[in-house]
Amino acid sequence: MNVALIKAELVRRGLSKSVDLPASMASWDEGMLLTALAAHLSTPNAGHLREDLSTLGIQGRFRCGGSEWMVTDIGIRSLSAIKIDEKTKDDPTWLRGPSYALAETVFDTFDIEGIEID
């Protein structure tokens, strides 16, 4: 496995801010880089979309447009969420998935600016 490719993937996923990796990461061997990448893949969060969203993961809750939402997927430039309404508060089985029984809404880079986290 090419260490340069692993480092590039870490950068792409937001684990490093630039290709010029910090000294601490630049000295990592291949095993350490693979471990960091695997940890990031197993616990996706939205930190790469907006720095203060790093605590927002799958099934995380946020507010936008006066409504509460639950994250269903996190992509490279967007995230998907289900709107939490009275129906879902009364019967949380609506929030089980994937596949979800409710429509998912995609929040793109412009929509993400309106996300509020408690």
XYZ file of C-alpha atoms in Angstrom:
118
model
C 0.000 0.000 0.000
C 1.307 3.429 -0.926
C 1.710 5.715 2.110
C 1.284 8.808 -0.094
C -2.130 7.536 -1.254
C -3.230 6.875 2.315
C -2.126 10.380 3.332
C -4.020 11.838 0.373
C -7.152 9.952 1.446
C -6.804 11.268 4.996
C -6.575 14.785 3.616
C -9.607 14.211 1.371
C -11.643 12.995 4.330
C -10.747 16.030 6.411
C -8.374 14.342 8.850
C -5.676 16.779 7.841
C -6.197 20.337 6.629
C -3.693 20.217 3.774
C -1.301 17.993 1.883
C 1.498 19.372 4.055
C 0.699 17.106 6.958
C 1.616 18.115 10.498
C 4.962 16.736 11.646
C 3.211 14.312 13.981
C 1.223 12.767 11.111
C 3.958 13.003 8.488
C 6.104 10.611 10.527
C 3.356 7.993 10.876
C 4.040 4.616 9.336
C 1.601 2.850 7.024
C -0.098 0.929 9.858
C -0.800 4.098 11.835
C -2.236 5.821 8.766
C -4.469 2.844 7.957
C -5.704 2.764 11.559
C -6.575 6.475 11.448
C -8.394 6.031 8.145
C -10.310 2.979 9.408
C -11.341 4.833 12.584
C -12.624 7.731 10.513
C -14.559 5.434 8.188
C -16.214 3.617 11.090
C -17.339 6.825 12.816
C -18.304 9.312 10.105
C -19.077 12.832 11.168
C -19.803 16.108 9.426
C -16.662 17.919 10.573
C -15.321 18.094 7.023
C -18.472 19.977 5.940
C -18.196 22.637 8.623
C -15.638 22.597 11.436
C -18.150 22.936 14.277
C -20.149 19.924 12.994
C -17.525 17.340 14.024
C -19.853 16.069 16.775
C -22.677 15.514 14.282
C -22.772 11.894 13.116
C -25.300 9.420 11.744
C -28.542 9.669 13.778
C -27.300 12.969 15.224
C -29.862 15.713 15.722
C -29.706 19.333 14.581
C -32.000 22.279 13.914
C -32.481 24.059 10.602
C -35.281 26.288 9.348
C -37.105 26.072 12.669
C -37.348 22.262 12.541
C -35.472 19.392 14.135
C -33.680 16.908 11.863
C -31.919 13.537 12.229
C -28.847 12.764 10.089
C -29.221 9.662 7.904
C -26.084 9.919 5.747
C -22.951 12.040 5.482
C -21.315 12.597 2.120
C -18.284 14.451 0.858
C -20.170 17.718 0.141
C -23.594 17.102 1.671
C -25.578 15.296 4.309
C -29.040 13.724 4.294
C -31.553 13.989 7.096
C -35.127 13.177 8.081
C -37.358 15.883 9.518
C -38.485 15.131 13.068
C -42.173 15.964 13.388
C -45.024 15.012 15.729
C -45.521 11.679 13.931
C -41.907 10.655 14.512
C -41.946 11.911 18.117
C -45.083 9.840 18.850
C -43.768 6.743 17.061
C -39.947 6.579 16.844
C -40.111 3.472 14.632
C -40.380 5.963 11.738
C -36.715 6.791 12.392
C -35.430 3.237 12.001
C -33.344 2.606 8.971
C -31.834 2.487 6.523
C -34.102 2.212 4.523
C -36.233 4.926 6.039
C -40.015 5.110 5.709
C -39.781 8.905 5.450
C -38.314 11.087 2.742
C -34.702 12.108 3.266
C -33.716 15.697 2.528
C -30.269 16.517 1.154
C -28.447 19.458 2.733
C -25.839 20.767 0.287
C -22.944 23.114 1.039
C -25.262 26.139 1.063
C -27.915 24.493 3.281
C -25.261 23.317 5.754
C -24.569 26.937 6.668
C -28.057 27.081 8.256
C -27.540 24.078 10.532
C -27.608 24.771 14.272
C -26.374 22.334 16.912
C -27.381 22.593 20.558
